[in-house]
C-alpha atoms as a PDB file:
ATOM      1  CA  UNK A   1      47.324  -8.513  12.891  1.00  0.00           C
ATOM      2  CA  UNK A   2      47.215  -9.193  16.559  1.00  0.00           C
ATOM      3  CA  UNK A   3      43.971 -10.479  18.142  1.00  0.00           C
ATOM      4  CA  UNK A   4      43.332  -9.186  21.639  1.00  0.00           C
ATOM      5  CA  UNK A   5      43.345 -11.157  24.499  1.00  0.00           C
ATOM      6  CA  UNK A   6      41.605 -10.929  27.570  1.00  0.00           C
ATOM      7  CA  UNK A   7      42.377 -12.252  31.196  1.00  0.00           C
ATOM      8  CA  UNK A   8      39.249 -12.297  33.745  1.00  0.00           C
ATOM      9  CA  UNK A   9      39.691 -11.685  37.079  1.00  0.00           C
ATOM     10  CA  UNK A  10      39.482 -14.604  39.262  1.00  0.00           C
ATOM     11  CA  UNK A  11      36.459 -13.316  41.604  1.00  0.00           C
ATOM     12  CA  UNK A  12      34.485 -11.726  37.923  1.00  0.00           C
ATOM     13  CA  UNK A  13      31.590 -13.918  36.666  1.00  0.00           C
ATOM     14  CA  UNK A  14      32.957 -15.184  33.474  1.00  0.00           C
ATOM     15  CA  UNK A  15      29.536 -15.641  31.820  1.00  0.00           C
ATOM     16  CA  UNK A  16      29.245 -11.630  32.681  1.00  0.00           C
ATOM     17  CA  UNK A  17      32.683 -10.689  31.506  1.00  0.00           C
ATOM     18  CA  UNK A  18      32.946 -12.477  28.173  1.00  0.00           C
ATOM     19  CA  UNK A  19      32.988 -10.712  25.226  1.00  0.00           C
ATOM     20  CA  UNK A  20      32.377 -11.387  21.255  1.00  0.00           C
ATOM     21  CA  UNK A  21      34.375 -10.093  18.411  1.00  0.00           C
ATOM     22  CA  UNK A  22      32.755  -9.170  15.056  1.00  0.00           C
ATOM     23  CA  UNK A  23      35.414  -8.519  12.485  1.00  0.00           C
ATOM     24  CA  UNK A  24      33.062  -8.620   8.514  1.00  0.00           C
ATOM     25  CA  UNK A  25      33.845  -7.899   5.468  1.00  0.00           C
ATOM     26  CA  UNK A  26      35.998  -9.083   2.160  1.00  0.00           C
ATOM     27  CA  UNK A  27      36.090  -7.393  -0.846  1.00  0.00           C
ATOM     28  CA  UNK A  28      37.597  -7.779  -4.065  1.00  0.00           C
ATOM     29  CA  UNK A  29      38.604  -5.900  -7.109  1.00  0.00           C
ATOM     30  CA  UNK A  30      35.635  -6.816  -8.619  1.00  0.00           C
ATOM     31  CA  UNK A  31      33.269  -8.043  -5.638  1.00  0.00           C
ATOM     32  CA  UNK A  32      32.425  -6.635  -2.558  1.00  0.00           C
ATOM     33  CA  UNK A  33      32.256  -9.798   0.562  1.00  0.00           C
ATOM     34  CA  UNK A  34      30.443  -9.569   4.532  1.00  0.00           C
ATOM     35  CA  UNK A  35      32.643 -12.126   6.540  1.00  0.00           C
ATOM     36  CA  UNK A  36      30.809 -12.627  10.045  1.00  0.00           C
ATOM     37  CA  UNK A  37      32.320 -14.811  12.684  1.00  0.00           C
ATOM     38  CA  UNK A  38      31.001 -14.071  16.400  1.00  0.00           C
ATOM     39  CA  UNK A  39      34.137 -15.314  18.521  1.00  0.00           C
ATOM     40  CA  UNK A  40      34.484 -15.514  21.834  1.00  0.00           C
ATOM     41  CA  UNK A  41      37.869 -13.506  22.595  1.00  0.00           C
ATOM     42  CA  UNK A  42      40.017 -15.125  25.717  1.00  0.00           C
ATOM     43  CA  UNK A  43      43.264 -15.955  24.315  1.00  0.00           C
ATOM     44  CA  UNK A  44      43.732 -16.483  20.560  1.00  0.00           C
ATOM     45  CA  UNK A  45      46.713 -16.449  19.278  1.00  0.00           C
ATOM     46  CA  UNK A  46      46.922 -14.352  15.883  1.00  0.00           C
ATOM     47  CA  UNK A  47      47.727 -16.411  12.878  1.00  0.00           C
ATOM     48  CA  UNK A  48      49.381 -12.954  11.241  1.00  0.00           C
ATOM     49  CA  UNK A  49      52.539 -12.463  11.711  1.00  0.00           C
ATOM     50  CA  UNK A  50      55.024  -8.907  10.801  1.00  0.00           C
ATOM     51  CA  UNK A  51      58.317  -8.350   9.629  1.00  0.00           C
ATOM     52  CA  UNK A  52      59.860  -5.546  10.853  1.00  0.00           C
ATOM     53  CA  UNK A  53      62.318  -2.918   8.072  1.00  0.00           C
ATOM     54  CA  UNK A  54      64.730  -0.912   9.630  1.00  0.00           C
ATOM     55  CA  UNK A  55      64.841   2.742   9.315  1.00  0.00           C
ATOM     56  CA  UNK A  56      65.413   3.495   5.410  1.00  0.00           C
ATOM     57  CA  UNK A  57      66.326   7.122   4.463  1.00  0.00           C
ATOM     58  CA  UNK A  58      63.572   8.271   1.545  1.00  0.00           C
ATOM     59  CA  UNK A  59      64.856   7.726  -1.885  1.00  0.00           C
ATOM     60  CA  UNK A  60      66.951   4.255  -0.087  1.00  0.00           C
ATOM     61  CA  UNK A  61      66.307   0.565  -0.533  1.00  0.00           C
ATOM     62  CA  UNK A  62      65.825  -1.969   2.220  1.00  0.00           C
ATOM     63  CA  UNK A  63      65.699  -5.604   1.344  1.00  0.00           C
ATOM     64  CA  UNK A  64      64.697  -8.811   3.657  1.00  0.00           C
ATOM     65  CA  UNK A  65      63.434 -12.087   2.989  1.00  0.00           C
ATOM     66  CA  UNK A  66      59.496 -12.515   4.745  1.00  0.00           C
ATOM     67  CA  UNK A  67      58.297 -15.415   5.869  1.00  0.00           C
ATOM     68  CA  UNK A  68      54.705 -16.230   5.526  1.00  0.00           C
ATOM     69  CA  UNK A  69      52.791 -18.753   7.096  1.00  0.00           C
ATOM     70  CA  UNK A  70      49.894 -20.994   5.028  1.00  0.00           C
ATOM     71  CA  UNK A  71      47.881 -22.605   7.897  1.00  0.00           C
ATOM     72  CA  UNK A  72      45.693 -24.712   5.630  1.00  0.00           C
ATOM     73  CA  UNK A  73      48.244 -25.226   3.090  1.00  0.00           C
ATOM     74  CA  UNK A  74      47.525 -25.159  -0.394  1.00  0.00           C
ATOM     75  CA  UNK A  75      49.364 -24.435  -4.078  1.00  0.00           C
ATOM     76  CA  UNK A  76      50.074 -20.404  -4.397  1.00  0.00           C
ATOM     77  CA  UNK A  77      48.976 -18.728  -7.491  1.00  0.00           C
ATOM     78  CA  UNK A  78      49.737 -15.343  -6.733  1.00  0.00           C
ATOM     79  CA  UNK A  79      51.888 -13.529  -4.052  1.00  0.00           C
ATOM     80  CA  UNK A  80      50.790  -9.603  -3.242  1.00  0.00           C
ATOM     81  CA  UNK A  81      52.911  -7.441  -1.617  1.00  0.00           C
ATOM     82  CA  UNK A  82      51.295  -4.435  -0.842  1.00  0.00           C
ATOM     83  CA  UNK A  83      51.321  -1.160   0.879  1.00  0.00           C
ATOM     84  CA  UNK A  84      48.316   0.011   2.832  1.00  0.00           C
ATOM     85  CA  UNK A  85      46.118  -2.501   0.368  1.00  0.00           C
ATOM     86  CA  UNK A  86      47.771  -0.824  -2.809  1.00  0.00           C
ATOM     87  CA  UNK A  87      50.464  -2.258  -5.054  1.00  0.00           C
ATOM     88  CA  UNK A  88      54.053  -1.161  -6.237  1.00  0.00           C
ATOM     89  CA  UNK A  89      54.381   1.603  -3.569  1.00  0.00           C
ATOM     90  CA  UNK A  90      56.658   1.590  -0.482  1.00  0.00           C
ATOM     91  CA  UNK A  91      57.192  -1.999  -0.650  1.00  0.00           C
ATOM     92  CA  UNK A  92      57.409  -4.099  -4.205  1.00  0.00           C
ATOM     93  CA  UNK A  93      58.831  -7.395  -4.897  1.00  0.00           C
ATOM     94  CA  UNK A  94      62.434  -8.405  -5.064  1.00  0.00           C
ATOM     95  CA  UNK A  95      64.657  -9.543  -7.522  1.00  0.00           C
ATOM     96  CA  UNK A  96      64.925 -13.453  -6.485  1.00  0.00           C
ATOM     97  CA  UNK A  97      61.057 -13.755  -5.850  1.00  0.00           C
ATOM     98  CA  UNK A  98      61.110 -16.427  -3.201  1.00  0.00           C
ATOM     99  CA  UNK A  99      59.712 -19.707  -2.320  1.00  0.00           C
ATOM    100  CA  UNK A 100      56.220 -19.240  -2.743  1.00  0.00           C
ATOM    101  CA  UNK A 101      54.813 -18.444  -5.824  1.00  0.00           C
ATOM    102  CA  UNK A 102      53.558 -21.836  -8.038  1.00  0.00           C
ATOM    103  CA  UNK A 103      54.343 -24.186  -5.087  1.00  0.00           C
ATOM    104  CA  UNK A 104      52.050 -26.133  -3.104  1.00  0.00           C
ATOM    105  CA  UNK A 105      52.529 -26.426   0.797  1.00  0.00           C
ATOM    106  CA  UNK A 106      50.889 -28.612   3.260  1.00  0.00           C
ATOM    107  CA  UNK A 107      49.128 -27.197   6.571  1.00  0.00           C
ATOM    108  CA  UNK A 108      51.283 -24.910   9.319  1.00  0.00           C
ATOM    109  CA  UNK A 109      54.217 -24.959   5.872  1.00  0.00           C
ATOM    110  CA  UNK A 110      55.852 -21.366   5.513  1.00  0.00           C
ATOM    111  CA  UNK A 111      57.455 -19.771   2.586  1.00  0.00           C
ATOM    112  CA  UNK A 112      59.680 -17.097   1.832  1.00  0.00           C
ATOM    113  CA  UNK A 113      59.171 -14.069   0.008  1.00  0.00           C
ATOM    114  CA  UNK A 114      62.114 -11.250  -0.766  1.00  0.00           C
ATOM    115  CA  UNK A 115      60.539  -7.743  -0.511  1.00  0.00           C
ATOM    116  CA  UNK A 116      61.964  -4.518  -1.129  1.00  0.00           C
ATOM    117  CA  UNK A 117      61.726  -1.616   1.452  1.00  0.00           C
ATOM    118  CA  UNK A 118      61.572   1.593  -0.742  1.00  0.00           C
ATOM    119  CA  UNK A 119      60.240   4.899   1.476  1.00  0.00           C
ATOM    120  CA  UNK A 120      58.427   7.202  -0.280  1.00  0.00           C
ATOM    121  CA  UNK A 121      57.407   9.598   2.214  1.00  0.00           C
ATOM    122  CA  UNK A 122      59.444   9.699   5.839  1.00  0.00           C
ATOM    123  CA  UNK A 123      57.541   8.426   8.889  1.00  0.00           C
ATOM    124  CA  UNK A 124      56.167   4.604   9.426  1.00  0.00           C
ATOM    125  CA  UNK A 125      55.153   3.005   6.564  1.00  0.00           C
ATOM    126  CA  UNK A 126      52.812  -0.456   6.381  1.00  0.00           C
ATOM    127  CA  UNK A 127      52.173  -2.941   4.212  1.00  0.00           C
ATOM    128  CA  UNK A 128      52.005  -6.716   4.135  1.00  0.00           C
ATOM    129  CA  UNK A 129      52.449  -9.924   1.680  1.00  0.00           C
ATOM    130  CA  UNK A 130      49.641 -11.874   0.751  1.00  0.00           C
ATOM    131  CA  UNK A 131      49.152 -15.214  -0.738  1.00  0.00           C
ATOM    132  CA  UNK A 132      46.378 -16.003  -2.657  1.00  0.00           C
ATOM    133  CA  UNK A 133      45.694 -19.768  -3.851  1.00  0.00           C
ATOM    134  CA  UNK A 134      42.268 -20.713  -6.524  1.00  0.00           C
ATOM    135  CA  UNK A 135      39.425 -18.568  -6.568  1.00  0.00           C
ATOM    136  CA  UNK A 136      42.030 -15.783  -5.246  1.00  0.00           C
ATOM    137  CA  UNK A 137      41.523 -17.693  -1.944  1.00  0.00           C
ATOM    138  CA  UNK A 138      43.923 -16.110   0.828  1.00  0.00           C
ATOM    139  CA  UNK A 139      46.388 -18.554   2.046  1.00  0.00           C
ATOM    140  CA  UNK A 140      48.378 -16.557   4.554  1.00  0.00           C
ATOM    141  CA  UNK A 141      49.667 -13.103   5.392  1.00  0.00           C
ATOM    142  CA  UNK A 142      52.474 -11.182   6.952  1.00  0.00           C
ATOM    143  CA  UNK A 143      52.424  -7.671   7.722  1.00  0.00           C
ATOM    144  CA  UNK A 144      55.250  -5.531   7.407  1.00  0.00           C
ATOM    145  CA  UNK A 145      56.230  -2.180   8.594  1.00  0.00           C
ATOM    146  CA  UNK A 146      59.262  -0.169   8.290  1.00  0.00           C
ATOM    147  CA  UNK A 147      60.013   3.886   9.149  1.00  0.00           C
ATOM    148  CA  UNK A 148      61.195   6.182   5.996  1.00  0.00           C
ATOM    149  CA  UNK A 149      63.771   8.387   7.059  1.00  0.00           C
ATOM    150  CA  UNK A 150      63.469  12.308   6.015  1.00  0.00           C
ATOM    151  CA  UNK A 151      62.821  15.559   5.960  1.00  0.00           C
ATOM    152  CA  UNK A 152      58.986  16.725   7.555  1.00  0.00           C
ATOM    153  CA  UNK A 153      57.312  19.377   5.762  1.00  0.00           C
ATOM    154  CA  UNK A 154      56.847  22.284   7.596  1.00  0.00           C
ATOM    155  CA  UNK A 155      53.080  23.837   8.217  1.00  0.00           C
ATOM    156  CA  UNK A 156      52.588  27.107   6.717  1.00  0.00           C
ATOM    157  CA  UNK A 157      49.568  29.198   6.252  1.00  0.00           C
ATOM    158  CA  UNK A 158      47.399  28.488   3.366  1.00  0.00           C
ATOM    159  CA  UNK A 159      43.832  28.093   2.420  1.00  0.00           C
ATOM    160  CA  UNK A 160      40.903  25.699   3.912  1.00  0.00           C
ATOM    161  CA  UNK A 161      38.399  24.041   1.488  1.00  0.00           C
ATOM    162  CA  UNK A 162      35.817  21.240   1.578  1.00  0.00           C
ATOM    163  CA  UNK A 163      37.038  17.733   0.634  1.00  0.00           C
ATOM    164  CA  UNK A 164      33.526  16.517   0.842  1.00  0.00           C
ATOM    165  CA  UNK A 165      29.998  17.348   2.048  1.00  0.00           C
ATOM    166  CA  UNK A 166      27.846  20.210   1.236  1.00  0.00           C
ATOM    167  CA  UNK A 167      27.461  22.992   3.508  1.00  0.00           C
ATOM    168  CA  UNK A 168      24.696  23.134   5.596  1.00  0.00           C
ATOM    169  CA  UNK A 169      23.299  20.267   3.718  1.00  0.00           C
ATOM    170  CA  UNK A 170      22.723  16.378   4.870  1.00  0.00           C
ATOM    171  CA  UNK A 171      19.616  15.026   4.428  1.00  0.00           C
ATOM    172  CA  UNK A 172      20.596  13.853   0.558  1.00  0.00           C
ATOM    173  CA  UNK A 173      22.981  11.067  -0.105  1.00  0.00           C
ATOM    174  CA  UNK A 174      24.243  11.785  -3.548  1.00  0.00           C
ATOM    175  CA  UNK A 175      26.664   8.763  -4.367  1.00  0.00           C
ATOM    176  CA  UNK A 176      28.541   8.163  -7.254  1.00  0.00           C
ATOM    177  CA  UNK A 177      29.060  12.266  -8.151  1.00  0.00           C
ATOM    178  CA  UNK A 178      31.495  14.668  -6.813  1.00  0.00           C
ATOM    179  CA  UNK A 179      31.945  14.232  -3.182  1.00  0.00           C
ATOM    180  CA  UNK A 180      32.095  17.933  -2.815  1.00  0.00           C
ATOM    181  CA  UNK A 181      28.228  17.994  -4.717  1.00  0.00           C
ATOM    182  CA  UNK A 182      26.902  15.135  -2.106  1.00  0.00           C
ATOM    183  CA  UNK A 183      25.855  15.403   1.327  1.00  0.00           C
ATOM    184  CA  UNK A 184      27.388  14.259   4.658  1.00  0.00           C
ATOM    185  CA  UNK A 185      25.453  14.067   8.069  1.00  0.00           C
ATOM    186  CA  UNK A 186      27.754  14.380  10.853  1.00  0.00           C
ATOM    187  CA  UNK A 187      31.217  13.164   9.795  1.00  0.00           C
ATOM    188  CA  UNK A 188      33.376  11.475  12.524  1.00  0.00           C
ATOM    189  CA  UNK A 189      35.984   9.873  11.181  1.00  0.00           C
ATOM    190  CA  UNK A 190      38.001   9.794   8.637  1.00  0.00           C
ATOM    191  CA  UNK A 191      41.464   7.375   7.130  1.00  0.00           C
ATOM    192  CA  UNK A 192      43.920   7.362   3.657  1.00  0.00           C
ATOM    193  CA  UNK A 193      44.623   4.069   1.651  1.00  0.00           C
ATOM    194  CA  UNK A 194      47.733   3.513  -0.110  1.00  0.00           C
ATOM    195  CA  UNK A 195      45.990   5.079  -2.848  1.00  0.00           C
ATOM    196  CA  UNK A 196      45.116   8.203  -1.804  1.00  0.00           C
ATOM    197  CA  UNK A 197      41.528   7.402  -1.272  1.00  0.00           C
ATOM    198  CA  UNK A 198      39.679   8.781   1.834  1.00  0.00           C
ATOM    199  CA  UNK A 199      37.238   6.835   3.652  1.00  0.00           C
ATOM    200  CA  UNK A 200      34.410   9.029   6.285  1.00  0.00           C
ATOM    201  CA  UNK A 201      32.825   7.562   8.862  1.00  0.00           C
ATOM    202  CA  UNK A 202      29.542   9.007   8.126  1.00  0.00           C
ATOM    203  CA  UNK A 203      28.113   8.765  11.773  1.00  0.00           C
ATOM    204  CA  UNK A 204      24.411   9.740  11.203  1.00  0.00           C
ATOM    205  CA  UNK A 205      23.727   8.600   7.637  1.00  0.00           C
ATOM    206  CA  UNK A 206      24.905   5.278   8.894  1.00  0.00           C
ATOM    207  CA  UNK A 207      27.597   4.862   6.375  1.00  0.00           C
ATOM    208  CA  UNK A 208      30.929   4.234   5.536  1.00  0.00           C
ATOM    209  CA  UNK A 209      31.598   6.311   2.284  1.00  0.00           C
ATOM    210  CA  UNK A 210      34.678   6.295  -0.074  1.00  0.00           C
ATOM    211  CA  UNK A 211      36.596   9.763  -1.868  1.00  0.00           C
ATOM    212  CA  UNK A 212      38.343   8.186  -5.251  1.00  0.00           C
ATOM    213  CA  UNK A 213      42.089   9.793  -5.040  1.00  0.00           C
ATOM    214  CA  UNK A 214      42.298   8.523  -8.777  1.00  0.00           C
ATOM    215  CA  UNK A 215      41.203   7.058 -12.313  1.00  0.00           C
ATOM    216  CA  UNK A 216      37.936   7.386 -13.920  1.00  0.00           C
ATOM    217  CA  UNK A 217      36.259   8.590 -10.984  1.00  0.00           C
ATOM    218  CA  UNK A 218      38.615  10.658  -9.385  1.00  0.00           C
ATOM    219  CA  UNK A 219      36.817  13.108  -6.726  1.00  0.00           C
ATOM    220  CA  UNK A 220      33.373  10.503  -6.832  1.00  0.00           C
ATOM    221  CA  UNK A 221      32.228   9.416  -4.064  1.00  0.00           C
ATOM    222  CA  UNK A 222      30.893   6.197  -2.973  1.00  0.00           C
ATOM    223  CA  UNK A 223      29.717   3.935  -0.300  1.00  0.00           C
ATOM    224  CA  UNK A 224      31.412   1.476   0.772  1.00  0.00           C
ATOM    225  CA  UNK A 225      29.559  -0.031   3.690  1.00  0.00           C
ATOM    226  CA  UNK A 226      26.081   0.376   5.410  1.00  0.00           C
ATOM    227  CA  UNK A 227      22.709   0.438   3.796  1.00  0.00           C
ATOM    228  CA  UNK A 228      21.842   3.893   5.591  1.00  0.00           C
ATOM    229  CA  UNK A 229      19.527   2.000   8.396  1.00  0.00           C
ATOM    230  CA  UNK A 230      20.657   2.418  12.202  1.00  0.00           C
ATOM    231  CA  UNK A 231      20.416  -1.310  13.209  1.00  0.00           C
ATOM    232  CA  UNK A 232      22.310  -4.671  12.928  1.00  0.00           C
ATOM    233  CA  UNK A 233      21.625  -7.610  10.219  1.00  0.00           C
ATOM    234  CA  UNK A 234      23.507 -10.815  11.774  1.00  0.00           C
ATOM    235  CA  UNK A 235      22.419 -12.472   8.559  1.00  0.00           C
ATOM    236  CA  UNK A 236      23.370  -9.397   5.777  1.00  0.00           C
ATOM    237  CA  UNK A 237      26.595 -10.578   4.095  1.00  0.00           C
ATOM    238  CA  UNK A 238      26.840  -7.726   1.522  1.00  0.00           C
ATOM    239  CA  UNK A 239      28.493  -5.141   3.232  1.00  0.00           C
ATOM    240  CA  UNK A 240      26.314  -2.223   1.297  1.00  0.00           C
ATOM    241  CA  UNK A 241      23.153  -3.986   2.059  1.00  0.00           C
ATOM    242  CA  UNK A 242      24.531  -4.417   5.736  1.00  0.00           C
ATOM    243  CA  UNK A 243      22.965  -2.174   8.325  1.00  0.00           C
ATOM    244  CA  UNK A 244      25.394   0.027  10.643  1.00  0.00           C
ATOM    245  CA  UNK A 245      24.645   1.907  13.852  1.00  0.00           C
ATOM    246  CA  UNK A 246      26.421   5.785  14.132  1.00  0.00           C
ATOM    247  CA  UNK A 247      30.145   4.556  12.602  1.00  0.00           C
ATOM    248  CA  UNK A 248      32.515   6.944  14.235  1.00  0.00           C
ATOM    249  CA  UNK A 249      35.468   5.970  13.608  1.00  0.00           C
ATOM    250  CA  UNK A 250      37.731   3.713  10.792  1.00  0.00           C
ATOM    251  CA  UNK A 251      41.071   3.131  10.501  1.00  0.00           C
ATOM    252  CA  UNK A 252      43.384   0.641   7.823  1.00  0.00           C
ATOM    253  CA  UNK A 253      46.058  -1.638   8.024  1.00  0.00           C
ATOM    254  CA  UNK A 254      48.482  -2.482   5.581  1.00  0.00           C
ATOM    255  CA  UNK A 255      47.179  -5.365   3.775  1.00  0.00           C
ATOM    256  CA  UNK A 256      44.720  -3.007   3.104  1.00  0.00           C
ATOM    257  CA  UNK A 257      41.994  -4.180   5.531  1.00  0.00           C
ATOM    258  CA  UNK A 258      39.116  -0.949   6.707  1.00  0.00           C
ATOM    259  CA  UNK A 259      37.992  -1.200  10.321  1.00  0.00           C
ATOM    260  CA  UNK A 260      34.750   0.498  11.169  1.00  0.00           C
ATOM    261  CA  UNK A 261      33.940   1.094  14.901  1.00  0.00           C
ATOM    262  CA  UNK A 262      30.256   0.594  14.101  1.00  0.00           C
ATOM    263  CA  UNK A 263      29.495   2.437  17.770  1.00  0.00           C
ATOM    264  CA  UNK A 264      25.917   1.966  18.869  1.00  0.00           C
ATOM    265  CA  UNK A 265      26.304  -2.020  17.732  1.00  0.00           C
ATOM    266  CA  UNK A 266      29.408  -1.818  20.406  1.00  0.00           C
ATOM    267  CA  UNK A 267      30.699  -4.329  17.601  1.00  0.00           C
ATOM    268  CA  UNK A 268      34.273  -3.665  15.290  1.00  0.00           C
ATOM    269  CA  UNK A 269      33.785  -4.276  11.493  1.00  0.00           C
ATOM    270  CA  UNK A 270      36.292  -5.481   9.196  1.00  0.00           C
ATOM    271  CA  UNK A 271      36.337  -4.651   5.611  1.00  0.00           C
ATOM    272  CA  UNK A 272      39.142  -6.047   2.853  1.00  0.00           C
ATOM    273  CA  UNK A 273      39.779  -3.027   0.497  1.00  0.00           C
ATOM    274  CA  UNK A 274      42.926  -4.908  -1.068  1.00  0.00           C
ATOM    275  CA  UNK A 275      42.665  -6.112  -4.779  1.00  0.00           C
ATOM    276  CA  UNK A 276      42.517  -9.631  -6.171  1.00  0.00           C
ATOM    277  CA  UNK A 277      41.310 -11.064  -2.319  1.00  0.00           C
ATOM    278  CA  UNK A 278      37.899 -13.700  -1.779  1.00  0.00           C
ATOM    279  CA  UNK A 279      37.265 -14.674   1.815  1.00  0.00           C
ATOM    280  CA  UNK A 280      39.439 -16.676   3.316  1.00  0.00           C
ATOM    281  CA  UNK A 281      39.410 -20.205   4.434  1.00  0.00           C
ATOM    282  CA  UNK A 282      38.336 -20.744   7.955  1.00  0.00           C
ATOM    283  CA  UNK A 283      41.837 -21.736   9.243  1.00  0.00           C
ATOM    284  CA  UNK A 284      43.838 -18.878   7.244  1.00  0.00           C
ATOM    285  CA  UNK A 285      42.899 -16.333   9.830  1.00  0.00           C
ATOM    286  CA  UNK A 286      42.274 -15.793  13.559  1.00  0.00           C
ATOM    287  CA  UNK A 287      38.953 -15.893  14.464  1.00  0.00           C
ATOM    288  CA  UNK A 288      38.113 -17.742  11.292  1.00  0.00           C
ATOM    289  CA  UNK A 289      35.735 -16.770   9.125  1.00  0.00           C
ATOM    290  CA  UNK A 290      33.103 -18.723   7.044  1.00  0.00           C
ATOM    291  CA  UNK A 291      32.633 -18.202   2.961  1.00  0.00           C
ATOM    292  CA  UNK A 292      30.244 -15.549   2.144  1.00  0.00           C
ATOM    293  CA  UNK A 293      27.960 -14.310  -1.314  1.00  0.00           C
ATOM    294  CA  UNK A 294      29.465 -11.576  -3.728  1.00  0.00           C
ATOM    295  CA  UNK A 295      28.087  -8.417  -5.499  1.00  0.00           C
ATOM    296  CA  UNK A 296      28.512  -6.171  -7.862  1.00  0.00           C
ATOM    297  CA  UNK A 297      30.137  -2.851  -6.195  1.00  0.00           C
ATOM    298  CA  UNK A 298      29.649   0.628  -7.645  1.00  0.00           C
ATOM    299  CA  UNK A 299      33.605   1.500  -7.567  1.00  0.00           C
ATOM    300  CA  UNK A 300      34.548  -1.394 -10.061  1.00  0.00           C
END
């Protein structure tokens, strides 16, 4: 992940022309975290680095060895290698495992991990390996990204239904039912985890809400962040108790990581989707982030 960086102009007023980044949010499989660090964005390196597969035809294997940086240190207990947050999809583990998992490193130390590049679909494909230490702690990540080479599908004509929402209708919720039974109030934005699940950017409701692809409750839908109240909670560190203002937009990464363009707050949220993850140290990432409370979320 690549943290922006931002040159002033000689002749601007730099206390006028800095800006703060907000990036929030850890969850877990079982726990949903807020992560709030107010930064002041000039030039920060990013502490994430990327590994770049080359083109693999669909139905081909790829193999390299990624290196992933622990900038605290620490002794790894589990490695992750995931694709768009999910498991065991485009990219997996190797045979010959690495470097990393049971070992203990000391600060700015790197590992190795051997990943397998495995297309399922043509067109660019993202993932990343993550290291968790105690407490599922993250100790470092590297993204990766390869291209799946193949056939496109070709657009045809066919039929048009509703994914979600209830025509005509907003003014109910209706979480944790059918997402085609609840209501949405001006839907803006929308993105697909590695799992098939589809997250809405549900501008006017103040939301962030969450279509199950799979399991239990498959076709349920759910929110994920926002409390419904148009305003901004510094202090709020549960991300469904957290207040947005008009999300329009989110987008995902492939360590599985949401981004909410939370508009009216002119501030970018951060949310960790991925399994097995607790907030991270404050020298794992760039900006770094302090330890926050857990809860309970509806999904798990």
């Amino acid at each position: 992940m690549m943290t922006p960086t931002l040159s002033l102009p000689e002749s601007s007023d730099s206390a006028a022309s800095q800006r703060f980044a907000v990036r929030i949010l850890r969850r877990t499989k079982q726990n949903l975290f807020f992560v709030f660090a107010a930064v002041l964005v000039v030039s920060a390196p990013s502490l994430d680095a990327q590994t770049v597969f080359p083109a693999t035809p669909v139905g081909n294997t790829a193999t390299a060895s990624v290196s992933v940086l622990l900038p605290s240190g620490g002794t790894v207990n589990t490695v992750e290698v995931l694709t768009m947050g999910v498991p065991n999809l485009d990219y997996t583990a190797a045979s010959g495992g690495g470097s990393c998992s049971g070992q203990t490193f000391g600060a700015n130390q790197s590992c190795s991990v051997s990943v397998a590049f495995g297309p399922q679909y043509p067109g660019v494909r993202n993932g990343a390996v993550v290291l968790l230490g105690s407490g599922n702690a993250v100790l470092g990540t590297t993204f990766l990204t390869g291209v799946g080479q193949g056939g496109l599908a070709i657009a045809v004509p066919g039929t048009i239904s509703i994914a979600a929402g209830t025509e005509g209708q907003w003014t109910q919720l209706g979480d944790n039912q059918l997402a085609t039974q609840a209501d949405l109030y001006l839907p803006s934005g929308l993105a697909l985890d590695g799992a098939g699940d589809l997250f809405i950017a549900d501008s006017n409701h103040n939301r962030v809400r969450e279509v199950i692809a799979s399991g239990a409750n498959k076709g349920n839908i759910i929110t994920v962040a926002g409390d419904g109240d148009a305003g901004y909670n510094a202090s709020a560190t549960v991300a469904i108790d957290a207040p947005l203002n008009i999300p329009t937009s989110v987008a995902i990464d492939g360590a599985g990581n949401l981004y909410i363009a939370d508009t009216n707050n002119n501030v970018i949220r951060e949310v960790n989707l991925a399994l097995g993850r607790s907030p991270p140290s404050p020298a794992t990432r760039s900006p770094a982030f302090p330890a926050m409370a857990a809860r309970q979320h509806p999904r798990c």
